[in-house]
Amino acid sequence: MTGARVWFITGASRGLGRAFTVAALAGGDRVVAAARDVGPLEELAEEYPGHLVPLSLDVADRERVFGAVEHAAAAFGRLDVVVNNAGAMLYGMVEEATEEQIRAHMDVNFFGAVWVAQAVLPHLRAQGGGRLLQVTSMGSGGGMATVGYYGAGKAALDSVSEALAMEVEGFGVKVTIVQMGGYNTGLFTAGTTNTEPMAPYRPLRTEMEAMWGDAVAPEPDTAARVVMELAALPNPPRRLIVGSQSFDHVLEMDRAQADLYRAWEPLSRMAPG
């Protein structure tokens, strides 16, 4: 893809979304930057006049998503790269989470991304192509205590995005699942909802908190460089792990999973299906 592009980025006011927005603007592209709170984008709008359109949006609201996408498409006349980045964290054990917390979490992390995809596809199809980058997680291939619902939402988005990629490739629309590693995005602070801790899980919670540790993660702009390269590829991959350490970790998890399957192969093969 050559020339100035038009990006539509959700969750654009902080973390990875902001880093993607800054990188696109610095590269001479134009951006419609959607976020619940667009206040943090005002400075960027002043720095890049005529190139940035801040757009207030809660991706959990399907009707508002469709209206926002119409506004975004009209702002610069087209959409070239759509980044489904908006997300949040629900931190706690599976048993601890309330129905309200779980549904609110999935409304943002899974359904919000689906609503955006449904809303942008008519535009991408009509113009004969475009890019849809579905931001998930390097940990979406398996669950982990305290972040089970986050992993579940990202795993669901992984799966539906694989199906979507098959469905829309004939229209020239290319979908990539962008499996992010850990970056200093504020996800575990400003973007987190915590469950009410239950006493039986106290030892495991303490163990998990020690495992997460307090090491400083890389800054989001280091990942933005990868996304800019990805968006420029004529034939992008359907999946991309973003982060050197995360790449190694995913390969290690895959090997461990394969070993587990092989360990129980005789039991699996008892059935003919």
XYZ file of N, CA and C in Angstrom:
819
model
N 0.850 -1.193 0.000
C 0.000 0.000 0.000
C 0.887 1.244 0.000
N 0.746 2.129 -0.970
C 1.604 3.304 -1.079
C 0.788 4.567 -0.920
N 1.494 5.692 -0.675
C 0.824 6.961 -0.519
C 0.226 7.121 0.862
N -0.361 8.304 1.111
C -0.972 8.585 2.404
C -2.205 7.713 2.595
N -2.291 7.122 3.756
C -3.408 6.236 4.067
C -4.314 6.879 5.110
N -5.526 6.347 5.189
C -6.476 6.776 6.214
C -6.647 5.628 7.205
N -6.373 5.925 8.470
C -6.487 4.939 9.538
C -7.722 5.226 10.385
N -8.347 4.164 10.859
C -9.395 4.267 11.886
C -8.929 3.396 13.048
N -8.639 4.021 14.176
C -8.039 3.327 15.314
C -8.927 3.490 16.531
N -9.302 2.380 17.161
C -10.087 2.448 18.393
C -9.153 2.352 19.607
N -9.628 2.861 20.730
C -8.784 2.895 21.926
C -7.552 3.754 21.696
N -7.737 4.880 21.012
C -6.612 5.655 20.495
C -6.051 6.694 21.455
N -6.643 6.858 22.621
C -6.209 7.952 23.484
C -5.041 7.599 24.389
N -4.740 6.309 24.546
C -3.639 5.923 25.429
C -3.032 4.603 24.948
N -1.897 4.262 25.536
C -1.290 2.961 25.298
C -0.955 2.701 23.843
N -1.225 1.475 23.411
C -0.901 1.076 22.053
C -1.660 1.893 21.010
N -2.927 2.163 21.276
C -3.724 2.921 20.316
C -3.146 4.294 20.055
N -2.701 4.950 21.101
C -2.086 6.273 20.922
C -0.764 6.148 20.163
N 0.011 5.120 20.507
C 1.291 4.916 19.816
C 1.072 4.672 18.324
N 0.054 3.881 17.986
C -0.256 3.641 16.573
C -0.669 4.945 15.892
N -1.476 5.736 16.599
C -1.943 7.011 16.054
C -0.776 7.948 15.773
N 0.120 8.072 16.728
C 1.287 8.955 16.573
C 2.156 8.484 15.416
N 2.385 7.181 15.326
C 3.233 6.640 14.262
C 2.626 6.893 12.886
N 1.316 6.707 12.765
C 0.657 6.941 11.482
C 0.730 8.408 11.082
N 0.483 9.290 12.026
C 0.552 10.726 11.745
C 1.963 11.143 11.368
N 2.942 10.635 12.097
C 4.343 10.971 11.815
C 4.758 10.482 10.438
N 4.103 9.418 9.966
C 4.400 8.884 8.641
C 3.667 9.592 7.522
N 2.912 10.642 7.863
C 2.212 11.414 6.846
C 0.803 10.946 6.556
N 0.313 9.969 7.314
C -1.039 9.462 7.098
C -2.054 10.290 7.869
N -3.321 10.028 7.611
C -4.421 10.680 8.326
C -5.119 9.651 9.203
N -5.630 10.112 10.336
C -6.171 9.186 11.334
C -7.487 9.697 11.900
N -8.462 8.807 11.943
C -9.657 9.021 12.757
C -9.428 8.208 14.019
N -9.260 8.916 15.133
C -8.859 8.296 16.400
C -10.048 8.246 17.347
N -10.533 7.025 17.605
C -11.726 6.846 18.435
C -11.337 6.422 19.844
N -12.026 7.002 20.826
C -11.783 6.658 22.221
C -12.954 7.151 23.055
N -13.122 6.548 24.234
C -14.170 7.031 25.131
C -13.898 8.470 25.550
N -12.647 8.751 25.865
C -12.234 10.086 26.286
C -11.242 10.612 25.253
N -11.648 11.597 24.475
C -10.776 12.123 23.423
C -9.942 13.304 23.915
N -10.081 13.667 25.174
C -9.304 14.784 25.722
C -7.808 14.648 25.485
N -7.228 13.463 25.751
C -5.789 13.305 25.544
C -5.347 13.445 24.089
N -6.294 13.489 23.148
C -5.944 13.598 21.730
C -5.912 15.044 21.230
N -6.337 15.986 22.082
C -6.430 17.378 21.636
C -5.077 17.935 21.217
N -4.033 17.618 21.988
C -2.693 18.111 21.673
C -2.213 17.592 20.319
N -2.506 16.310 20.053
C -2.118 15.737 18.762
C -2.879 16.395 17.612
N -4.157 16.703 17.843
C -4.960 17.348 16.800
C -4.392 18.718 16.455
N -3.848 19.412 17.448
C -3.243 20.717 17.210
C -1.906 20.567 16.479
N -1.178 19.498 16.816
C 0.127 19.267 16.198
C -0.008 18.837 14.742
N -1.102 18.120 14.429
C -1.314 17.622 13.065
C -2.655 18.124 12.537
N -2.778 19.427 12.311
C -4.060 19.968 11.847
C -4.459 19.395 10.491
N -5.722 19.014 10.407
C -6.231 18.473 9.166
C -5.894 17.016 8.932
N -5.116 16.415 9.839
C -4.722 15.017 9.666
C -5.298 14.100 10.738
N -5.821 14.683 11.801
C -6.356 13.870 12.907
C -7.770 14.312 13.253
N -8.670 13.339 13.282
C -10.050 13.591 13.702
C -10.328 12.767 14.953
N -10.371 13.388 16.138
C -10.739 12.650 17.353
C -12.229 12.344 17.337
N -12.586 11.161 17.783
C -13.976 10.722 17.707
C -14.353 10.017 19.003
N -15.301 10.566 19.731
C -15.746 9.963 20.989
C -16.569 8.707 20.689
N -16.165 7.568 21.309
C -16.846 6.317 20.995
C -16.671 5.293 22.104
N -17.780 4.668 22.461
C -17.776 3.481 23.313
C -18.079 2.304 22.395
N -17.076 1.449 22.150
C -17.255 0.370 21.171
C -18.286 -0.662 21.608
N -18.665 -0.655 22.890
C -19.676 -1.603 23.364
C -21.071 -1.260 22.854
N -21.250 -0.037 22.358
C -22.541 0.433 21.860
C -22.581 0.237 20.344
N -23.248 -0.818 19.891
C -23.230 -1.172 18.471
C -23.770 -0.058 17.583
N -24.852 0.572 17.986
C -25.445 1.635 17.170
C -24.468 2.800 17.021
N -23.811 3.165 18.112
C -22.845 4.266 18.050
C -21.631 3.884 17.206
N -21.239 2.627 17.240
C -20.110 2.179 16.424
C -20.415 2.385 14.945
N -21.599 1.983 14.511
C -21.946 2.129 13.100
C -22.007 3.606 12.704
N -22.530 4.443 13.579
C -22.562 5.874 13.299
C -21.167 6.470 13.245
N -20.297 6.025 14.148
C -18.929 6.536 14.186
C -18.158 6.143 12.932
N -18.371 4.929 12.458
C -17.673 4.479 11.254
C -18.136 5.280 10.031
N -19.421 5.595 9.953
C -19.900 6.441 8.866
C -19.218 7.802 8.913
N -19.097 8.344 10.113
C -18.424 9.633 10.297
C -16.960 9.532 9.896
N -16.311 8.437 10.300
C -14.896 8.231 9.995
C -14.669 8.123 8.494
N -15.515 7.364 7.815
C -15.365 7.180 6.376
C -15.575 8.487 5.625
N -16.472 9.327 6.143
C -16.756 10.600 5.485
C -15.663 11.637 5.740
N -14.955 11.492 6.855
C -13.967 12.498 7.257
C -12.889 12.694 6.206
N -12.358 11.595 5.654
C -11.294 11.679 4.665
C -11.626 10.946 3.362
N -12.874 10.491 3.253
C -13.324 9.904 1.997
C -13.094 8.418 1.821
N -12.379 7.777 2.762
C -12.127 6.342 2.652
C -11.533 5.841 3.967
N -11.378 4.527 4.056
C -10.710 3.884 5.187
C -9.732 2.868 4.609
N -8.465 2.991 4.965
C -7.463 2.069 4.446
C -7.009 1.040 5.476
N -6.769 1.498 6.701
C -6.290 0.609 7.759
C -7.175 0.798 8.985
N -7.835 -0.265 9.385
C -8.684 -0.240 10.579
C -7.986 -1.052 11.667
N -7.792 -0.437 12.831
C -7.107 -1.100 13.941
C -8.086 -1.272 15.092
N -8.506 -2.506 15.314
C -9.423 -2.844 16.397
C -8.603 -3.033 17.664
N -8.359 -1.934 18.376
C -7.435 -1.941 19.501
C -8.095 -1.771 20.861
N -9.279 -1.194 20.911
C -9.916 -0.903 22.200
C -10.042 -2.156 23.051
N -9.692 -2.045 24.314
C -9.773 -3.202 25.192
C -9.629 -2.815 26.648
N -9.925 -3.759 27.520
C -9.844 -3.536 28.955
C -9.423 -4.836 29.629
N -9.136 -4.766 30.917
C -8.715 -5.934 31.681
C -9.706 -6.209 32.811
N -10.102 -7.467 32.944
C -10.866 -7.921 34.106
C -9.938 -8.834 34.886
N -9.503 -8.362 36.049
C -8.480 -9.072 36.815
C -9.111 -9.778 38.012
N -8.949 -11.088 38.054
C -9.474 -11.856 39.176
C -9.767 -13.293 38.768
N -10.093 -14.106 39.762
C -10.370 -15.515 39.508
C -11.731 -15.686 38.816
N -11.880 -16.768 38.103
C -13.117 -17.027 37.355
C -14.329 -17.010 38.276
N -14.225 -17.637 39.443
C -15.353 -17.707 40.368
C -15.697 -16.352 40.957
N -14.739 -15.478 41.059
C -14.941 -14.195 41.734
C -15.735 -13.200 40.900
N -15.667 -13.290 39.587
C -16.250 -12.268 38.721
C -17.769 -12.312 38.736
N -18.377 -11.139 38.742
C -19.834 -11.049 38.687
C -20.305 -11.122 37.241
N -21.574 -11.431 37.069
C -22.130 -11.460 35.710
C -21.974 -10.100 35.045
N -22.226 -9.033 35.793
C -22.108 -7.685 35.236
C -20.690 -7.414 34.759
N -19.696 -7.807 35.561
C -18.305 -7.597 35.180
C -17.932 -8.383 33.925
N -18.368 -9.633 33.877
C -18.022 -10.485 32.737
C -18.648 -9.956 31.451
N -19.932 -9.620 31.519
C -20.614 -9.130 30.320
C -20.036 -7.792 29.860
N -19.730 -6.908 30.793
C -19.152 -5.614 30.425
C -17.784 -5.802 29.780
N -17.025 -6.755 30.297
C -15.698 -7.024 29.747
C -15.789 -7.543 28.317
N -16.657 -8.521 28.099
C -16.800 -9.079 26.763
C -17.421 -8.081 25.792
N -18.255 -7.183 26.291
C -18.846 -6.158 25.437
C -17.766 -5.294 24.788
N -16.688 -5.040 25.506
C -15.594 -4.230 24.967
C -14.606 -5.087 24.192
N -14.081 -6.120 24.833
C -12.961 -6.867 24.251
C -13.339 -7.785 23.094
N -14.564 -8.267 23.085
C -14.975 -9.130 21.971
C -16.041 -8.468 21.112
N -17.193 -8.178 21.698
C -18.292 -7.656 20.885
C -17.954 -6.303 20.274
N -17.226 -5.464 21.003
C -16.850 -4.165 20.446
C -16.057 -4.302 19.168
N -15.109 -5.252 19.166
C -14.305 -5.487 17.967
C -15.154 -6.051 16.832
N -16.125 -6.894 17.166
C -17.025 -7.436 16.145
C -17.869 -6.329 15.535
N -18.383 -5.432 16.379
C -19.219 -4.335 15.860
C -18.409 -3.463 14.900
N -17.167 -3.168 15.262
C -16.327 -2.346 14.380
C -16.098 -3.060 13.057
N -15.776 -4.347 13.111
C -15.542 -5.115 11.885
C -16.791 -5.102 10.996
N -17.951 -5.337 11.592
C -19.191 -5.345 10.803
C -19.457 -3.977 10.174
N -19.122 -2.929 10.901
C -19.412 -1.579 10.417
C -18.462 -1.142 9.302
N -17.194 -1.555 9.365
C -16.224 -1.077 8.362
C -16.242 -1.913 7.086
N -16.676 -3.151 7.176
C -16.561 -4.039 6.016
C -17.322 -3.545 4.781
N -18.523 -2.996 4.897
C -19.167 -2.483 3.681
C -18.333 -1.417 2.982
N -17.632 -0.591 3.757
C -16.802 0.458 3.167
C -15.570 -0.147 2.489
N -14.907 -1.084 3.164
C -13.715 -1.708 2.595
C -14.067 -2.504 1.338
N -15.197 -3.188 1.391
C -15.638 -3.982 0.247
C -15.943 -3.070 -0.948
N -16.623 -1.965 -0.679
C -17.021 -1.061 -1.754
C -15.812 -0.419 -2.423
N -14.757 -0.160 -1.678
C -13.583 0.491 -2.268
C -12.573 -0.527 -2.816
N -12.904 -1.826 -2.674
C -12.077 -2.865 -3.271
C -10.921 -3.344 -2.431
N -10.945 -3.045 -1.134
C -9.891 -3.567 -0.277
C -9.607 -2.692 0.921
N -8.652 -3.153 1.735
C -8.271 -2.454 2.949
C -7.674 -3.437 3.933
N -7.222 -2.921 5.037
C -6.603 -3.735 6.080
C -7.435 -3.664 7.361
N -7.590 -4.808 8.011
C -8.247 -4.873 9.308
C -7.287 -5.573 10.262
N -6.788 -4.837 11.230
C -5.849 -5.373 12.209
C -6.596 -5.597 13.519
N -6.666 -6.865 13.918
C -7.393 -7.255 15.119
C -6.385 -7.452 16.263
N -6.346 -6.523 17.178
C -5.356 -6.575 18.254
C -5.819 -7.539 19.334
N -5.068 -8.648 19.482
C -5.383 -9.613 20.525
C -4.174 -9.721 21.453
N -3.794 -10.919 21.849
C -2.735 -11.072 22.836
C -1.917 -12.318 22.560
N -0.628 -12.262 22.888
C 0.219 -13.447 22.744
C -0.235 -14.561 23.678
N -1.019 -14.221 24.711
C -1.511 -15.216 25.651
C -2.889 -15.754 25.329
N -3.421 -15.430 24.144
C -4.790 -15.852 23.826
C -4.891 -17.327 23.504
N -3.748 -18.012 23.362
C -3.793 -19.435 23.054
C -4.044 -20.322 24.259
N -4.035 -19.753 25.449
C -4.268 -20.556 26.650
C -4.632 -19.679 27.829
N -5.420 -20.218 28.751
C -5.861 -19.443 29.896
C -4.830 -19.422 31.015
N -4.912 -18.386 31.847
C -4.020 -18.264 32.989
C -4.784 -17.656 34.152
N -4.539 -18.168 35.340
C -5.236 -17.699 36.536
C -5.128 -16.187 36.669
N -6.197 -15.571 37.126
C -6.401 -14.136 37.377
C -6.701 -13.332 36.113
N -6.351 -13.842 34.941
C -6.643 -13.108 33.703
C -7.411 -14.000 32.722
N -8.198 -14.904 33.262
C -8.926 -15.856 32.429
C -9.918 -15.206 31.489
N -10.633 -14.183 31.960
C -11.633 -13.559 31.105
C -10.988 -12.709 30.015
N -9.858 -12.090 30.330
C -9.125 -11.345 29.304
C -8.680 -12.302 28.200
N -8.086 -13.432 28.594
C -7.665 -14.423 27.620
C -8.825 -14.976 26.822
N -9.976 -15.179 27.490
C -11.143 -15.726 26.805
C -11.654 -14.777 25.721
N -11.702 -13.493 26.035
C -12.157 -12.517 25.056
C -11.230 -12.438 23.859
N -9.925 -12.464 24.128
C -8.949 -12.400 23.042
C -8.953 -13.691 22.221
N -9.134 -14.838 22.876
C -9.199 -16.105 22.152
C -10.423 -16.130 21.238
N -11.550 -15.620 21.733
C -12.750 -15.557 20.899
C -12.527 -14.650 19.697
N -11.840 -13.522 19.924
C -11.566 -12.603 18.820
C -10.598 -13.237 17.827
N -9.613 -13.986 18.327
C -8.714 -14.732 17.441
C -9.512 -15.637 16.496
N -10.414 -16.416 17.080
C -11.151 -17.413 16.317
C -12.063 -16.771 15.273
N -12.821 -15.763 15.687
C -13.744 -15.136 14.743
C -12.972 -14.389 13.661
N -11.778 -13.904 13.993
C -10.968 -13.186 13.002
C -10.403 -14.130 11.951
N -10.082 -15.356 12.350
C -9.648 -16.360 11.376
C -10.766 -16.621 10.371
N -11.994 -16.771 10.877
C -13.134 -16.983 9.986
C -13.353 -15.765 9.091
N -13.275 -14.604 9.683
C -13.484 -13.358 8.941
C -12.462 -13.210 7.819
N -11.209 -13.558 8.096
C -10.158 -13.442 7.081
C -10.496 -14.275 5.854
N -11.031 -15.477 6.073
C -11.418 -16.337 4.960
C -12.595 -15.750 4.191
N -13.504 -15.139 4.917
C -14.739 -14.638 4.310
C -14.521 -13.410 3.441
N -13.545 -12.564 3.791
C -13.420 -11.273 3.111
C -12.217 -11.169 2.185
N -11.363 -12.204 2.137
C -10.169 -12.090 1.297
C -10.526 -11.954 -0.177
N -11.660 -12.508 -0.583
C -12.088 -12.386 -1.973
C -12.471 -10.977 -2.368
N -12.672 -10.104 -1.390
C -13.010 -8.699 -1.652
C -11.780 -7.801 -1.594
N -10.614 -8.409 -1.397
C -9.394 -7.614 -1.294
C -9.122 -7.092 0.095
N -9.905 -7.523 1.064
C -9.721 -7.097 2.453
C -8.813 -8.099 3.156
N -7.754 -7.606 3.755
C -6.784 -8.476 4.408
C -6.868 -8.278 5.927
N -7.083 -9.389 6.628
C -7.228 -9.371 8.085
C -5.986 -9.978 8.718
N -5.429 -9.294 9.712
C -4.309 -9.836 10.477
C -4.633 -9.784 11.962
N -4.428 -10.921 12.625
C -4.560 -11.004 14.082
C -3.219 -10.581 14.672
N -3.196 -9.458 15.361
C -1.966 -8.894 15.896
C -1.870 -9.281 17.373
N -1.072 -10.296 17.652
C -0.965 -10.837 19.000
C 0.125 -10.098 19.759
N -0.306 -9.156 20.583
C 0.623 -8.271 21.266
C 1.260 -8.944 22.475
N 2.529 -8.621 22.690
C 3.195 -8.985 23.930
C 2.864 -7.956 24.993
N 3.636 -7.960 26.072
C 3.384 -7.024 27.169
C 4.071 -5.687 26.946
N 3.287 -4.601 26.982
C 3.826 -3.253 26.813
C 3.288 -2.348 27.914
N 3.970 -1.257 28.118
C 3.616 -0.319 29.176
C 2.442 0.549 28.733
N 1.249 -0.041 28.785
C 0.059 0.618 28.241
C -0.893 1.163 29.303
N -0.672 0.806 30.568
C -1.619 1.194 31.605
C -2.811 0.265 31.708
N -2.771 -0.858 30.978
C -3.892 -1.796 30.984
C -4.172 -2.319 32.389
N -3.106 -2.572 33.166
C -3.287 -3.125 34.504
C -3.574 -2.055 35.556
N -3.729 -0.809 35.125
C -4.047 0.263 36.067
C -5.350 0.932 35.635
N -5.245 1.902 34.730
C -6.438 2.634 34.307
C -7.433 1.762 33.574
N -6.952 0.704 32.924
C -7.846 -0.118 32.117
C -8.346 -1.367 32.807
N -8.213 -1.443 34.136
C -8.527 -2.691 34.840
C -9.746 -2.585 35.741
N -10.579 -3.622 35.689
C -11.641 -3.840 36.662
C -11.214 -5.028 37.522
N -11.252 -4.866 38.835
C -10.835 -5.931 39.751
C -12.038 -6.625 40.370
N -11.951 -7.932 40.488
C -12.984 -8.682 41.182
C -12.810 -8.522 42.693
N -13.820 -8.913 43.446
C -13.734 -8.926 44.906
C -13.029 -10.215 45.308
N -11.834 -10.128 45.918
C -11.067 -11.348 46.227
C -11.800 -12.279 47.190
N -11.716 -13.571 46.927
C -12.265 -14.595 47.801
C -11.124 -15.261 48.563
N -11.350 -15.494 49.847
C -10.294 -16.002 50.727
C -9.631 -17.290 50.234
N -10.383 -18.261 49.725
C -9.729 -19.507 49.301
C -8.662 -19.314 48.222
N -8.761 -18.231 47.453
C -7.806 -18.004 46.372
C -6.632 -17.116 46.778
N -6.573 -16.727 48.055
C -5.538 -15.792 48.480
C -4.121 -16.300 48.183
N -3.796 -17.554 48.487
C -2.426 -18.021 48.191
C -2.091 -17.969 46.699
N -3.039 -18.391 45.849
C -2.775 -18.378 44.419
C -2.670 -16.949 43.907
N -3.510 -16.068 44.425
C -3.455 -14.663 43.995
C -2.083 -14.074 44.321
N -1.601 -14.360 45.533
C -0.284 -13.864 45.934
C 0.806 -14.411 45.023
N 0.681 -15.691 44.696
C 1.659 -16.323 43.797
C 1.640 -15.679 42.412
N 0.436 -15.414 41.880
C 0.325 -14.824 40.552
C 0.835 -13.387 40.544
N 0.543 -12.635 41.604
C 1.016 -11.251 41.667
C 2.533 -11.205 41.712
N 3.138 -12.168 42.403
C 4.600 -12.239 42.446
C 5.150 -12.597 41.069
N 4.422 -13.457 40.337
C 4.871 -13.853 39.015
C 4.802 -12.689 38.033
N 3.705 -11.895 38.118
C 3.595 -10.739 37.231
C 4.729 -9.764 37.518
N 5.070 -9.628 38.817
C 6.191 -8.788 39.205
C 5.959 -7.323 38.889
N 7.029 -6.542 39.019
C 6.930 -5.099 38.774
C 7.966 -4.632 37.748
N 8.395 -5.555 36.890
C 9.345 -5.187 35.844
C 8.695 -4.198 34.878
N 9.488 -3.261 34.401
C 8.976 -2.237 33.485
C 8.897 -2.811 32.073
N 7.707 -2.794 31.509
C 7.506 -3.322 30.161
C 7.974 -2.308 29.122
N 8.258 -2.760 27.890
C 8.666 -1.829 26.823
C 7.568 -0.804 26.536
N 7.972 0.329 26.006
C 7.022 1.380 25.671
C 6.249 1.005 24.398
N 5.004 1.448 24.298
C 4.162 1.080 23.142
C 4.731 1.492 21.791
N 5.520 2.591 21.748
C 6.016 3.032 20.454
C 6.972 2.024 19.824
N 7.544 1.145 20.650
C 8.412 0.104 20.081
C 7.594 -0.923 19.309
N 6.329 -1.091 19.683
C 5.432 -1.989 18.950
C 4.821 -1.296 17.743
N 4.675 0.023 17.827
C 4.063 0.762 16.722
C 4.868 0.628 15.445
N 6.182 0.533 15.563
C 7.028 0.376 14.376
C 6.655 -0.903 13.624
N 6.361 -1.954 14.387
C 5.990 -3.230 13.774
C 4.658 -3.092 13.035
N 3.707 -2.433 13.662
C 2.384 -2.276 13.051
C 2.462 -1.445 11.775
N 3.306 -0.431 11.768
C 3.480 0.367 10.544
C 4.051 -0.489 9.418
N 5.021 -1.329 9.728
C 5.585 -2.233 8.723
C 4.529 -3.225 8.235
N 3.757 -3.756 9.187
C 2.713 -4.718 8.858
C 1.690 -4.114 7.900
N 1.266 -2.891 8.180
C 0.241 -2.250 7.358
C 0.722 -1.982 5.940
N 2.039 -1.935 5.754
C 2.594 -1.647 4.435
C 2.849 -2.902 3.599
N 2.741 -4.078 4.214
C 3.028 -5.312 3.488
C 1.946 -5.597 2.439
N 2.331 -5.928 1.216
C 1.328 -6.250 0.195
C 0.588 -7.551 0.485
N 1.271 -8.497 1.122
C 0.655 -9.768 1.485
C 0.937 -10.063 2.963
N 0.170 -9.442 3.861
C 0.439 -9.588 5.289
C 0.042 -10.968 5.811
N 0.636 -11.390 6.920
C 0.260 -12.673 7.518
C -1.095 -12.565 8.207
N -1.725 -13.704 8.408
C -2.994 -13.697 9.147
C -2.771 -13.542 10.642
N -1.597 -13.959 11.106
C -1.247 -13.808 12.522
C 0.170 -13.266 12.627
N 0.356 -12.383 13.601
C 1.695 -11.873 13.858
C 1.856 -11.640 15.353
N 2.900 -12.254 15.934
C 3.245 -12.008 17.333
C 4.122 -10.761 17.365
N 3.790 -9.800 18.210
C 4.560 -8.562 18.293
C 5.342 -8.554 19.606
N 6.637 -8.761 19.485
C 7.508 -8.771 20.662
C 8.455 -9.955 20.623
N 9.747 -9.684 20.755
C 10.747 -10.746 20.671
C 10.592 -11.766 21.790
N 10.480 -11.285 23.044
C 10.305 -12.199 24.165
C 8.994 -12.959 24.049
N 7.970 -12.296 23.599
C 6.666 -12.942 23.451
C 6.713 -14.015 22.370
N 7.444 -13.754 21.305
C 7.595 -14.748 20.245
C 8.195 -16.037 20.803
N 9.263 -15.902 21.585
C 9.900 -17.073 22.190
C 8.953 -17.782 23.154
N 8.205 -16.999 23.914
C 7.300 -17.573 24.906
C 6.170 -18.359 24.239
N 5.637 -17.820 23.146
C 4.558 -18.511 22.433
C 5.060 -19.823 21.848
N 6.259 -19.818 21.275
C 6.818 -21.061 20.743
C 6.995 -22.098 21.849
N 7.429 -21.631 23.012
C 7.599 -22.544 24.142
C 6.260 -23.124 24.588
N 5.229 -22.292 24.634
C 3.898 -22.770 25.014
C 3.369 -23.770 23.995
N 3.615 -23.502 22.718
C 3.157 -24.413 21.664
C 3.834 -25.780 21.790
N 5.126 -25.778 22.086
C 5.839 -27.045 22.253
C 5.305 -27.814 23.452
N 5.040 -27.090 24.539
C 4.513 -27.739 25.736
C 3.131 -28.338 25.473
N 2.309 -27.630 24.708
C 0.982 -28.129 24.380
C 1.071 -29.368 23.499
N 1.989 -29.339 22.533
C 2.177 -30.506 21.665
C 2.633 -31.715 22.462
N 3.516 -31.501 23.433
C 3.983 -32.599 24.286
C 2.828 -33.170 25.109
N 1.956 -32.297 25.571
C 0.809 -32.747 26.357
C -0.129 -33.600 25.513
N -0.388 -33.159 24.284
C -1.233 -33.948 23.384
C -0.624 -35.328 23.144
N 0.677 -35.356 22.881
C 1.327 -36.628 22.595
C 1.301 -37.557 23.815
N 1.387 -36.992 25.002
C 1.387 -37.809 26.219
C 0.079 -38.578 26.378
N -1.010 -37.995 25.859
C -2.326 -38.621 26.000
C -2.858 -39.116 24.662
N -1.983 -39.304 23.691
C -2.389 -39.760 22.370
C -3.148 -41.083 22.388
N -2.707 -42.103 23.175
C -3.457 -43.364 23.182
C -4.914 -43.205 23.585
N -5.154 -42.344 24.569
C -6.537 -42.116 25.004
C -7.315 -41.402 23.911
N -6.702 -40.419 23.249
C -7.375 -39.701 22.170
C -7.786 -40.626 21.038
N -6.920 -41.604 20.723
C -7.138 -42.463 19.572
C -8.077 -43.638 19.872
N -8.572 -43.725 21.080
C -9.550 -44.762 21.405
C -10.866 -44.534 20.671
N -11.135 -43.271 20.296
C -12.355 -42.946 19.575
C -12.050 -42.760 18.103
N -12.958 -43.144 17.196
C -12.672 -43.103 15.763
C -12.854 -41.726 15.114
N -13.531 -40.791 15.775
C -13.892 -39.528 15.128
C -12.724 -38.626 14.837
